[in-house]
Amino acid sequence: MTTGWVIHLLTISILLFVLCVQSFQSLEVIYAINSGGEAHTDSYGIRYAKDPLMGKVGTASDYGKQLIIGRINAIDQILYQTERYHHSTFGYDIPISEDGEYVIILKFCEVYFNSPNMKVFDVVLNGDHTVVTDLDIFERVGRGIAHDEYIPFKVQGGKLIYNDEESDILAGKIRVEFIKGYRDNPKINAIAVIKGNIEDIPQLGPIPQEPEEYQNIQEDEEESTVRSRHTSGPRTPDPYSIDDSSMDFMKKYGYLEHGTADSDALYKESAITDAIKNVQKFGNIPVTGKLDNATLELMASPRCGVTDVLRKTEDQQRKKRYIISSEGWRKQDITYYVAIWLPTLGAQPVVDEIKRSSTTWSLYSKLNFKPTDTPNANIIVASGRGQLKECLKLNKVSQEYRTF
């Protein structure tokens, strides 16, 4: 390609960018915030305010500063490098005072996970409209790549209209919420609300595609860059190293003692590490003592609310509600026998409940649970009171006590 053609193409690119900026500047920006970060003006001239939830809800993180975000220019990097996440559902209130057509732009970037199905959540608008379902940022674009969701809606006569569905606007504000699901915490990097049509709003370019042979080289260079950036200042804290939801999980299921709501800082590092190791042993995954992807996925799996580890009671050896052996079952077809049931319930309701529960267990354990009429079963189910030392020993393979 000649120098003249290069200059010609560069000129066209600059003209297109200027036209996009002019188009965007002709639109009315109703609301714009940089979640988890400070105020910033982007390449289109939109002024994003400092996150209004600072110090109020959730956790602000700039962990993404370790990455060069793909699909966007240098000026807009910070909008995808900072974020706010929370271990529960959270959201923002957006003032809307006039009727008209609007578009809400939700900016996301996965800066931590390296595989899909690790962080999945929904986005709900005005309490009634699910505008994004099962958002898995990594699955959509990968790690370190910008991703925008464009949500057009209409305001008319005090009502919000989305896909022909209406909801009331209260106190002149609409709310966008990020819904906690089973897979990690919901998050948002930045939000902008524009008055206008979606056709008038410049959108992100195509997702960059790199040859497979260069991916490993880039990952090595990225790791080297991360290490070199830490030498000039304090290390950016890893927001997933021990986040609120992980602490809540370990307290809820008995791996850490309960304390006051603000007592997380009182746990010794060794106690937290031991708790993580116990979670990993219980889940039969590699024991690393760190919140790696396998552990986070285990913590995010659907489960019942029974604690895994009981606190010391009258029997000091009573440490676990039930134990999953590292060796596990050596066969897939597991039989169970209901030996003792509560008189107030009767035998059949207990059998029906165990059957329903075992169906759920089968989905996640890949085991087939079958009832039997003989005590010569793999699992004996009994209801009663007492200490674990009174329980029946089950399954000679694992040589563990198990109660249900």
Coordinates of C-alpha atoms in Angstrom, one line a residue:
M1 CA 0.0 0.0 0.0
T2 CA 1.5 3.4 -1.0
T3 CA 2.0 6.3 1.3
G4 CA -0.7 8.2 -0.5
W5 CA -3.3 5.6 0.2
V6 CA -2.3 5.4 3.9
I7 CA -2.8 9.1 4.2
H8 CA -6.1 8.9 2.4
L9 CA -7.4 6.2 4.7
L10 CA -6.2 8.0 7.8
T11 CA -8.0 11.2 6.6
I12 CA -11.2 9.2 6.1
S13 CA -10.9 7.7 9.6
I14 CA -10.4 11.1 11.2
L15 CA -13.4 12.5 9.3
L16 CA -15.6 9.6 10.4
F17 CA -14.5 10.1 14.0
V18 CA -15.2 13.8 13.9
L19 CA -18.7 13.2 12.4
C20 CA -19.4 10.7 15.2
V21 CA -18.3 13.2 17.8
Q22 CA -20.5 15.9 16.2
S23 CA -23.4 13.5 16.1
F24 CA -23.0 12.6 19.7
Q25 CA -22.6 16.2 20.8
S26 CA -25.9 17.0 19.1
L27 CA -27.7 14.6 21.4
E28 CA -28.8 15.4 25.0
V29 CA -26.9 13.5 27.7
I30 CA -29.3 13.1 30.6
Y31 CA -27.1 11.1 32.9
A32 CA -23.5 9.7 32.9
I33 CA -21.4 8.2 35.7
N34 CA -18.1 6.3 35.9
S35 CA -18.9 3.4 38.2
G36 CA -16.2 2.8 40.7
G37 CA -14.1 5.8 39.5
E38 CA -13.7 9.5 39.3
A39 CA -15.2 12.0 36.9
H40 CA -14.0 11.6 33.3
T41 CA -14.7 13.1 29.8
D42 CA -14.7 10.5 27.1
S43 CA -13.6 10.8 23.4
Y44 CA -17.1 11.9 22.4
G45 CA -17.1 14.8 24.9
I46 CA -19.5 13.1 27.3
R47 CA -18.8 14.1 30.9
Y48 CA -19.1 11.1 33.3
A49 CA -19.6 12.1 36.9
K50 CA -17.8 10.5 39.8
D51 CA -19.7 7.4 41.0
P52 CA -22.5 8.5 43.4
L53 CA -22.3 5.2 45.3
M54 CA -18.8 5.8 46.5
G55 CA -18.7 4.7 50.2
K56 CA -22.4 3.7 50.2
V57 CA -23.1 0.5 48.3
G58 CA -20.9 -2.3 47.0
T59 CA -17.2 -2.2 46.2
A60 CA -15.3 0.2 43.9
S61 CA -12.4 -1.4 42.0
D62 CA -9.8 -0.2 39.5
Y63 CA -8.3 -3.7 39.1
G64 CA -8.9 -3.3 35.4
K65 CA -6.0 -0.7 35.2
Q66 CA -3.7 -3.7 34.9
L67 CA -5.1 -4.3 31.4
I68 CA -5.2 -2.4 28.1
I69 CA -8.8 -2.7 27.2
G70 CA -9.5 -3.8 23.6
R71 CA -12.0 -2.4 21.2
I72 CA -11.7 1.2 22.5
N73 CA -9.2 4.1 22.3
A74 CA -6.9 5.3 25.0
I75 CA -9.1 8.2 26.2
D76 CA -12.0 5.8 27.0
Q77 CA -9.9 3.1 28.7
I78 CA -10.7 4.3 32.3
L79 CA -14.4 3.9 31.7
Y80 CA -13.9 0.1 31.4
Q81 CA -11.0 -0.2 33.9
T82 CA -13.0 0.9 36.9
E83 CA -16.1 -0.8 38.1
R84 CA -18.5 -1.3 41.0
Y85 CA -19.6 -4.7 42.1
H86 CA -21.7 -5.9 45.0
H87 CA -22.4 -9.3 46.7
S88 CA -26.1 -8.5 46.4
T89 CA -28.4 -6.7 43.9
F90 CA -27.7 -3.0 43.6
G91 CA -28.5 -0.1 41.3
Y92 CA -28.6 3.6 40.3
D93 CA -31.5 6.1 40.3
I94 CA -31.7 8.1 37.1
P95 CA -33.6 11.4 36.9
I96 CA -36.0 11.7 34.0
S97 CA -38.1 14.8 33.6
E98 CA -39.3 14.9 30.0
D99 CA -41.2 12.7 27.6
G100 CA -39.3 11.3 24.6
E101 CA -37.1 8.6 23.3
Y102 CA -34.1 7.5 25.3
V103 CA -31.2 5.1 25.2
I104 CA -29.4 3.8 28.3
I105 CA -25.8 2.6 27.5
L106 CA -24.4 0.1 30.0
K107 CA -20.6 -0.4 29.7
F108 CA -19.0 -3.6 30.8
C109 CA -15.6 -5.3 30.8
E110 CA -14.5 -8.6 32.3
V111 CA -11.1 -7.9 33.9
Y112 CA -10.7 -10.9 36.1
F113 CA -12.2 -14.2 35.0
N114 CA -10.6 -16.2 32.1
S115 CA -13.5 -18.5 31.2
P116 CA -17.3 -18.2 30.7
N117 CA -20.0 -19.1 33.2
M118 CA -18.1 -17.5 36.1
K119 CA -20.0 -14.2 36.3
V120 CA -23.6 -14.2 35.1
F121 CA -26.3 -11.7 36.1
D122 CA -29.4 -9.9 34.8
V123 CA -30.2 -6.2 34.4
V124 CA -33.6 -4.8 35.3
L125 CA -35.0 -1.4 34.4
N126 CA -37.5 0.5 36.6
G127 CA -38.2 -2.6 38.6
D128 CA -40.3 -4.3 36.0
H129 CA -38.4 -4.8 32.8
T130 CA -35.6 -7.4 32.4
V131 CA -33.5 -5.6 29.7
V132 CA -30.5 -7.9 29.8
T133 CA -30.8 -11.6 30.7
D134 CA -27.9 -13.9 31.8
L135 CA -25.2 -11.5 30.9
D136 CA -21.9 -13.4 30.8
I137 CA -19.4 -10.7 29.7
F138 CA -16.6 -13.2 29.0
E139 CA -18.8 -15.3 26.9
R140 CA -19.9 -12.3 24.9
V141 CA -16.5 -10.7 24.2
G142 CA -13.7 -12.3 26.3
R143 CA -11.4 -10.9 28.9
G144 CA -10.2 -7.3 28.7
I145 CA -12.6 -6.4 25.9
A146 CA -15.2 -3.5 26.1
H147 CA -18.8 -4.5 25.8
D148 CA -21.8 -2.2 25.7
E149 CA -25.5 -2.9 26.1
Y150 CA -27.8 -0.4 24.4
I151 CA -31.3 -0.3 25.9
P152 CA -33.9 1.9 24.0
F153 CA -37.0 3.0 25.9
K154 CA -39.7 5.7 25.8
V155 CA -41.1 8.0 28.4
Q156 CA -44.6 9.2 28.0
G157 CA -47.1 10.6 30.5
G158 CA -45.2 9.5 33.6
K159 CA -44.7 5.9 32.3
L160 CA -41.7 4.1 31.0
I161 CA -42.3 2.0 27.9
Y162 CA -40.0 -0.8 27.0
N163 CA -40.9 -3.4 24.3
D164 CA -44.6 -2.4 24.6
E165 CA -44.5 -3.0 28.3
E166 CA -45.3 -0.1 30.7
S167 CA -44.2 0.8 34.2
D168 CA -44.8 3.8 36.4
I169 CA -42.1 6.4 36.9
L170 CA -42.0 7.4 40.6
A171 CA -40.7 10.7 41.9
G172 CA -39.3 11.5 38.4
K173 CA -36.7 8.8 38.6
I174 CA -36.1 5.4 36.9
R175 CA -33.9 2.7 38.4
V176 CA -31.4 0.4 36.7
E177 CA -30.5 -2.6 38.8
F178 CA -27.9 -5.3 38.5
I179 CA -29.3 -8.5 39.8
K180 CA -27.3 -11.0 41.9
G181 CA -27.4 -14.5 40.5
Y182 CA -25.8 -17.8 41.2
R183 CA -22.5 -16.9 39.4
D184 CA -20.4 -14.4 41.3
N185 CA -21.4 -10.7 41.8
P186 CA -23.2 -8.3 39.5
K187 CA -21.1 -5.3 38.2
I188 CA -21.1 -2.2 36.1
N189 CA -18.3 -0.1 34.6
A190 CA -20.1 3.0 33.4
I191 CA -23.6 4.2 32.5
A192 CA -24.8 6.9 30.1
V193 CA -28.4 7.9 29.3
I194 CA -29.0 9.7 26.1
K195 CA -32.2 11.4 24.9
G196 CA -32.5 10.3 21.2
N197 CA -32.9 7.3 19.0
I198 CA -30.6 4.3 19.1
E199 CA -29.8 4.8 15.4
D200 CA -28.1 8.1 16.2
I201 CA -25.7 6.7 18.8
P202 CA -22.2 5.5 17.8
Q203 CA -21.6 2.0 18.9
L204 CA -18.5 0.0 19.6
G205 CA -16.5 -1.5 16.7
P206 CA -16.1 -5.2 16.0
I207 CA -14.5 -7.5 18.5
P208 CA -10.8 -7.8 17.7
Q209 CA -9.8 -11.2 16.4
E210 CA -6.2 -12.3 16.9
P211 CA -4.4 -15.3 15.3
E212 CA -4.2 -18.2 17.7
E213 CA -0.4 -18.3 17.5
Y214 CA -0.1 -14.8 19.0
Q215 CA -2.4 -15.4 22.0
N216 CA 0.2 -17.0 24.2
I217 CA 2.7 -14.3 23.3
Q218 CA 0.2 -11.6 24.2
E219 CA -0.6 -13.3 27.5
D220 CA 3.1 -13.5 28.4
E221 CA 3.6 -9.8 27.5
E222 CA 0.5 -8.9 29.5
E223 CA 1.8 -10.7 32.6
S224 CA 5.1 -8.9 32.2
T225 CA 3.4 -5.6 31.9
V226 CA 1.4 -6.3 35.0
R227 CA 4.6 -7.0 37.0
S228 CA 6.4 -4.0 35.7
R229 CA 3.5 -1.6 36.6
H230 CA 3.6 -2.6 40.2
T231 CA 7.2 -1.5 40.6
S232 CA 6.4 2.2 40.5
G233 CA 3.6 2.2 43.2
P234 CA 1.4 0.2 45.5
R235 CA -0.1 -2.9 44.0
T236 CA -3.7 -2.7 42.8
P237 CA -5.7 -4.9 45.2
D238 CA -7.4 -7.9 43.7
P239 CA -11.1 -7.4 44.4
Y240 CA -11.7 -11.1 44.1
S241 CA -9.0 -12.2 46.5
I242 CA -11.4 -12.2 49.4
D243 CA -14.6 -10.3 48.5
D244 CA -17.7 -9.8 50.6
S245 CA -19.7 -12.7 49.0
S246 CA -16.8 -15.2 49.7
M247 CA -16.7 -14.1 53.4
D248 CA -20.4 -14.3 53.7
F249 CA -20.4 -17.9 52.2
M250 CA -17.7 -19.1 54.6
K251 CA -19.6 -17.6 57.6
K252 CA -23.0 -18.9 56.4
Y253 CA -21.8 -22.4 55.9
G254 CA -19.8 -22.7 59.1
Y255 CA -16.2 -22.3 57.8
L256 CA -15.7 -19.0 59.8
E257 CA -17.2 -18.0 63.1
H258 CA -20.0 -15.4 63.0
G259 CA -19.2 -11.9 64.3
T260 CA -20.5 -8.4 64.0
A261 CA -21.4 -7.0 60.5
D262 CA -18.1 -5.2 60.4
S263 CA -15.8 -7.8 61.8
D264 CA -14.2 -9.2 58.7
A265 CA -11.0 -7.4 59.4
L266 CA -10.7 -9.2 62.7
Y267 CA -10.1 -12.6 61.0
K268 CA -6.5 -13.6 60.9
E269 CA -5.1 -14.3 57.5
S270 CA -4.3 -17.9 58.5
A271 CA -7.9 -18.4 59.6
I272 CA -9.2 -17.3 56.3
T273 CA -6.7 -19.5 54.4
D274 CA -7.7 -22.5 56.5
A275 CA -11.4 -21.8 55.8
I276 CA -10.8 -21.6 52.1
K277 CA -8.9 -24.9 52.3
N278 CA -11.8 -26.5 54.2
V279 CA -14.2 -25.3 51.5
Q280 CA -12.0 -26.9 48.8
K281 CA -11.7 -30.2 50.8
F282 CA -15.5 -30.3 51.3
G283 CA -16.1 -29.7 47.5
N284 CA -13.5 -32.2 46.5
I285 CA -11.5 -29.7 44.4
P286 CA -7.7 -29.0 44.5
V287 CA -6.7 -27.5 47.9
T288 CA -4.8 -24.3 47.2
G289 CA -5.9 -22.0 50.1
K290 CA -6.7 -19.4 47.5
L291 CA -9.9 -18.1 45.9
D292 CA -9.2 -19.5 42.5
N293 CA -11.7 -20.0 39.7
A294 CA -12.7 -23.5 40.8
T295 CA -13.4 -22.3 44.3
L296 CA -15.4 -19.3 43.2
E297 CA -17.5 -21.6 40.9
L298 CA -18.0 -24.0 43.8
M299 CA -19.2 -21.1 46.1
A300 CA -21.6 -19.9 43.3
S301 CA -23.2 -23.3 42.8
P302 CA -26.9 -23.7 43.8
R303 CA -27.2 -25.4 47.2
C304 CA -29.3 -25.8 50.3
G305 CA -28.9 -23.5 53.3
V306 CA -27.5 -26.2 55.8
T307 CA -24.1 -25.4 57.2
D308 CA -21.2 -27.6 56.1
V309 CA -19.2 -27.2 59.3
L310 CA -20.8 -27.1 62.7
R311 CA -19.4 -25.1 65.6
K312 CA -18.3 -27.1 68.6
T313 CA -21.1 -28.2 70.8
E314 CA -21.4 -30.9 73.5
D315 CA -19.4 -33.3 71.3
Q316 CA -16.1 -31.6 70.6
Q317 CA -15.4 -34.0 67.7
R318 CA -18.6 -32.9 65.9
K319 CA -16.9 -30.8 63.2
K320 CA -18.9 -31.4 60.0
R321 CA -22.6 -31.8 59.2
Y322 CA -21.5 -34.3 56.5
I323 CA -18.2 -35.1 54.8
I324 CA -17.5 -35.7 51.2
S325 CA -14.6 -38.1 51.0
S326 CA -11.7 -37.2 48.7
E327 CA -12.0 -40.7 47.3
G328 CA -15.8 -40.3 46.7
W329 CA -18.2 -43.0 45.4
R330 CA -16.8 -45.7 43.1
K331 CA -20.1 -46.2 41.4
Q332 CA -22.8 -44.1 39.9
D333 CA -25.9 -46.0 41.1
I334 CA -26.4 -45.3 44.8
T335 CA -29.2 -46.9 46.8
Y336 CA -30.8 -45.4 49.9
Y337 CA -33.1 -46.8 52.6
V338 CA -35.3 -44.8 55.0
A339 CA -34.9 -46.5 58.3
I340 CA -36.4 -44.1 60.8
W341 CA -38.8 -41.2 60.2
L342 CA -40.6 -38.7 62.3
P343 CA -43.9 -40.0 63.6
T344 CA -45.5 -36.6 62.9
L345 CA -44.7 -37.0 59.2
G346 CA -45.0 -40.7 58.5
A347 CA -42.9 -42.8 56.2
Q348 CA -44.3 -41.8 52.7
P349 CA -43.8 -38.0 53.0
V350 CA -40.2 -38.6 54.0
V351 CA -39.7 -41.0 51.1
D352 CA -41.2 -38.4 48.7
E353 CA -39.0 -35.6 50.0
I354 CA -35.8 -37.7 49.8
K355 CA -36.8 -38.7 46.3
R356 CA -37.2 -35.0 45.3
S357 CA -33.9 -34.0 46.9
S358 CA -32.0 -36.9 45.3
T359 CA -33.3 -35.8 41.9
T360 CA -31.6 -32.4 42.5
W361 CA -28.4 -34.0 43.9
S362 CA -28.2 -36.1 40.7
L363 CA -28.0 -33.0 38.5
Y364 CA -24.8 -31.8 40.2
S365 CA -23.2 -35.0 41.4
K366 CA -23.7 -37.2 38.3
L367 CA -24.9 -39.9 40.6
N368 CA -28.1 -42.0 40.3
F369 CA -30.0 -42.3 43.6
K370 CA -32.5 -45.1 43.9
P371 CA -34.7 -46.2 46.9
T372 CA -34.6 -49.7 48.2
D373 CA -36.6 -51.7 50.7
T374 CA -33.7 -53.4 52.3
P375 CA -31.2 -52.0 55.0
N376 CA -28.4 -53.3 52.8
A377 CA -28.1 -49.9 51.1
N378 CA -25.3 -47.4 50.4
I379 CA -27.1 -44.7 52.4
I380 CA -29.3 -45.1 55.5
V381 CA -31.6 -42.2 56.1
A382 CA -32.8 -41.8 59.7
S383 CA -34.4 -39.0 61.7
G384 CA -33.7 -38.4 65.3
R385 CA -31.7 -36.6 68.0
G386 CA -28.2 -37.4 69.2
Q387 CA -24.5 -37.1 68.5
L388 CA -22.9 -38.1 65.2
K389 CA -21.1 -41.0 67.0
E390 CA -24.5 -42.7 67.2
C391 CA -25.0 -42.6 63.4
L392 CA -24.6 -45.6 61.2
K393 CA -21.3 -45.9 59.2
L394 CA -22.1 -45.7 55.5
N395 CA -20.3 -46.9 52.4
K396 CA -17.2 -48.9 53.1
V397 CA -15.4 -47.2 50.3
S398 CA -15.2 -43.8 51.9
Q399 CA -15.3 -44.9 55.6
E400 CA -17.0 -41.6 56.6
Y401 CA -20.0 -40.8 58.7
R402 CA -22.7 -39.2 56.6
T403 CA -26.1 -37.9 57.8
F404 CA -29.0 -36.4 55.9

